[in-house]
Coordinates of C-alpha atoms in Angstrom, one line a residue:
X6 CA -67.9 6.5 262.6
X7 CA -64.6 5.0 264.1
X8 CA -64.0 1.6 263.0
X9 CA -63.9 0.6 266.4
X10 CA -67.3 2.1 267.6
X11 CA -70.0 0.0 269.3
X12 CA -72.6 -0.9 266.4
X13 CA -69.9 -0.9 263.9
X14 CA -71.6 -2.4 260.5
X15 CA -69.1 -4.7 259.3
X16 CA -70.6 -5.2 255.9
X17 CA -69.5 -1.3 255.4
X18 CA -66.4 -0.5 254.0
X19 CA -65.1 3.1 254.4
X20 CA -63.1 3.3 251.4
X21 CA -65.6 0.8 249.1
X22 CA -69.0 1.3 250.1
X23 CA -70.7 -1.1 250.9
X24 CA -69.4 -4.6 250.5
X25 CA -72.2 -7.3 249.2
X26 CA -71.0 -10.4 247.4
X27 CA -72.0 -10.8 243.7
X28 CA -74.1 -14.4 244.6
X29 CA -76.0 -12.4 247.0
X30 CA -76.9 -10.4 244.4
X31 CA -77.7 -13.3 241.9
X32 CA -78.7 -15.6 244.5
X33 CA -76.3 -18.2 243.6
X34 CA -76.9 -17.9 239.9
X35 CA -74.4 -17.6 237.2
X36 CA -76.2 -17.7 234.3
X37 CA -78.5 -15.5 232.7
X38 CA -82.2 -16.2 232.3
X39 CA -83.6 -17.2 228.8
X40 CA -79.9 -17.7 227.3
X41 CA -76.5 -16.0 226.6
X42 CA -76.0 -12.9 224.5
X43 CA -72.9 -11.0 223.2
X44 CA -70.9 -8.2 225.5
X45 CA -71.4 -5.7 223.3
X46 CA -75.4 -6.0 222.9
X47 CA -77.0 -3.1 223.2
X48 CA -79.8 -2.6 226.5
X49 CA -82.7 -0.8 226.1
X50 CA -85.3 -0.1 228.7
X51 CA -88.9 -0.8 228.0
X52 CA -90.5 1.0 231.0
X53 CA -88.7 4.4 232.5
X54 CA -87.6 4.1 235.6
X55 CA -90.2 4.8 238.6
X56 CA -92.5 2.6 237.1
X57 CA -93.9 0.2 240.2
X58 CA -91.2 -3.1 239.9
X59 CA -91.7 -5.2 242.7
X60 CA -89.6 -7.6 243.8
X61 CA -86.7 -6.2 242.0
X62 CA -83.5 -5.1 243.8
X63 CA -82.1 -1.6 243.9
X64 CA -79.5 -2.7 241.4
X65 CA -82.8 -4.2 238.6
X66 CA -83.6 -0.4 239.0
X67 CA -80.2 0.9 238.6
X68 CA -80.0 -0.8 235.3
X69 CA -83.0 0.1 233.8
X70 CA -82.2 3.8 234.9
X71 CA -79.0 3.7 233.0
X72 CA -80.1 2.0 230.1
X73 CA -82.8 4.4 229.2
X74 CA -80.6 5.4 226.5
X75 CA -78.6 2.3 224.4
X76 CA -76.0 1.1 226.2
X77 CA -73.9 -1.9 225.7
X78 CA -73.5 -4.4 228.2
X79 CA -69.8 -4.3 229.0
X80 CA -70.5 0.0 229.8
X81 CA -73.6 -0.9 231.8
X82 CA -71.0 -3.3 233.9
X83 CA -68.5 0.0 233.7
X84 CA -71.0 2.4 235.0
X85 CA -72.7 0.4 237.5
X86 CA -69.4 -0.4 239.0
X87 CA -70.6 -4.4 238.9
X88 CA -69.0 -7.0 238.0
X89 CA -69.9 -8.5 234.4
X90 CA -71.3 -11.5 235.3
X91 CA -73.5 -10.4 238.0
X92 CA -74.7 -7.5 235.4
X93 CA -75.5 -10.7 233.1
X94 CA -77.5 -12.1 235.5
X95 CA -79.8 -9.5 236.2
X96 CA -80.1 -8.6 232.3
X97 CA -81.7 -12.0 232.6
X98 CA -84.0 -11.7 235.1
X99 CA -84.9 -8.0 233.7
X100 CA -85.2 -9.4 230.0
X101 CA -87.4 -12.1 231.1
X102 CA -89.7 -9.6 232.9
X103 CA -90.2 -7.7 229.5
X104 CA -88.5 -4.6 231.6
X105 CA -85.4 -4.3 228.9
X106 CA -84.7 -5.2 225.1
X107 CA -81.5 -6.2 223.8
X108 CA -80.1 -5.9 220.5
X109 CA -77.1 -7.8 219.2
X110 CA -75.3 -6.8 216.6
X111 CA -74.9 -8.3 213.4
X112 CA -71.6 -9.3 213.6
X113 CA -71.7 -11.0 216.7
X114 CA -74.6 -13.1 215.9
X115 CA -72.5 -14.4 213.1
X116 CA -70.4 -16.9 213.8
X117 CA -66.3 -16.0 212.6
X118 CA -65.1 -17.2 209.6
X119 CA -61.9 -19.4 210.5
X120 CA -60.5 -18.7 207.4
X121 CA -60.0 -15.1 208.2
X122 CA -58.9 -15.6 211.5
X123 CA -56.5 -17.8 210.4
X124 CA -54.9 -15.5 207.6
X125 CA -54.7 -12.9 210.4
X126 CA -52.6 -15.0 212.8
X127 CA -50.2 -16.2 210.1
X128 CA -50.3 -12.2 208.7
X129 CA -49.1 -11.8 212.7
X130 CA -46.4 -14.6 212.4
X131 CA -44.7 -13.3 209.4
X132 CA -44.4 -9.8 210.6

């Protein structure tokens, strides 16, 4: 369709897709449900895909589809094509629905030892 055609959607872009705003998709929220967790948490769905969810959007669904098989957050945010926060957000909401599991791994759980880190930057200074 032209761009200047009568009717012409302006929430469509040609090249993009279309165009919604990440608060429309989290309605305004920023912060997952039920707490924070690590990037590189592993999602797991609990229910396949298909199963009635109502009141989910088409990207709750698009989630669980993908993450049938483990997959960390920051490639569900690759593969999705969202943004990482909004992919946060609706790990929330799907988490607190008992739709996914996460699993953090062991080493991000734990919190850094400052004495390592800082015997790495001064190992960085003297080089």
């Amino acid at each position: 369709m032209p761009a200047d055609a009568p009717g012409d959607l302006h929430w469509l872009d040609h090249d993009a897709g279309p165009v919604v705003r990440p608060y429309a998709m989290t309605q305004g929220r920023v912060a997952p449900q039920g707490g924070e967790f690590d990037l590189v948490a592993f999602v797991v769905a609990v229910v396949p895909d298909g199963v009635s969810m109502p009141g989910l959007q088409p990207e709750h669904h698009a989630i669980v589809a993908a993450a049938w098989e483990p997959i960390s957050v920051v490639e569900l945010a690759s593969t999705l094509d969202l943004s990482i926060g909004v992919v946060r957000v609706l790990l929330g909401d799907l988490r607190s629905a008992g739709l996914i599991s996460l699993y953090e791994p062991p080493a991000a759980a734990q919190p850094h030892d400052v004495d390592v880190l800082k015997a790495v930057v001064n190992g960085l200074r003297a080089l």
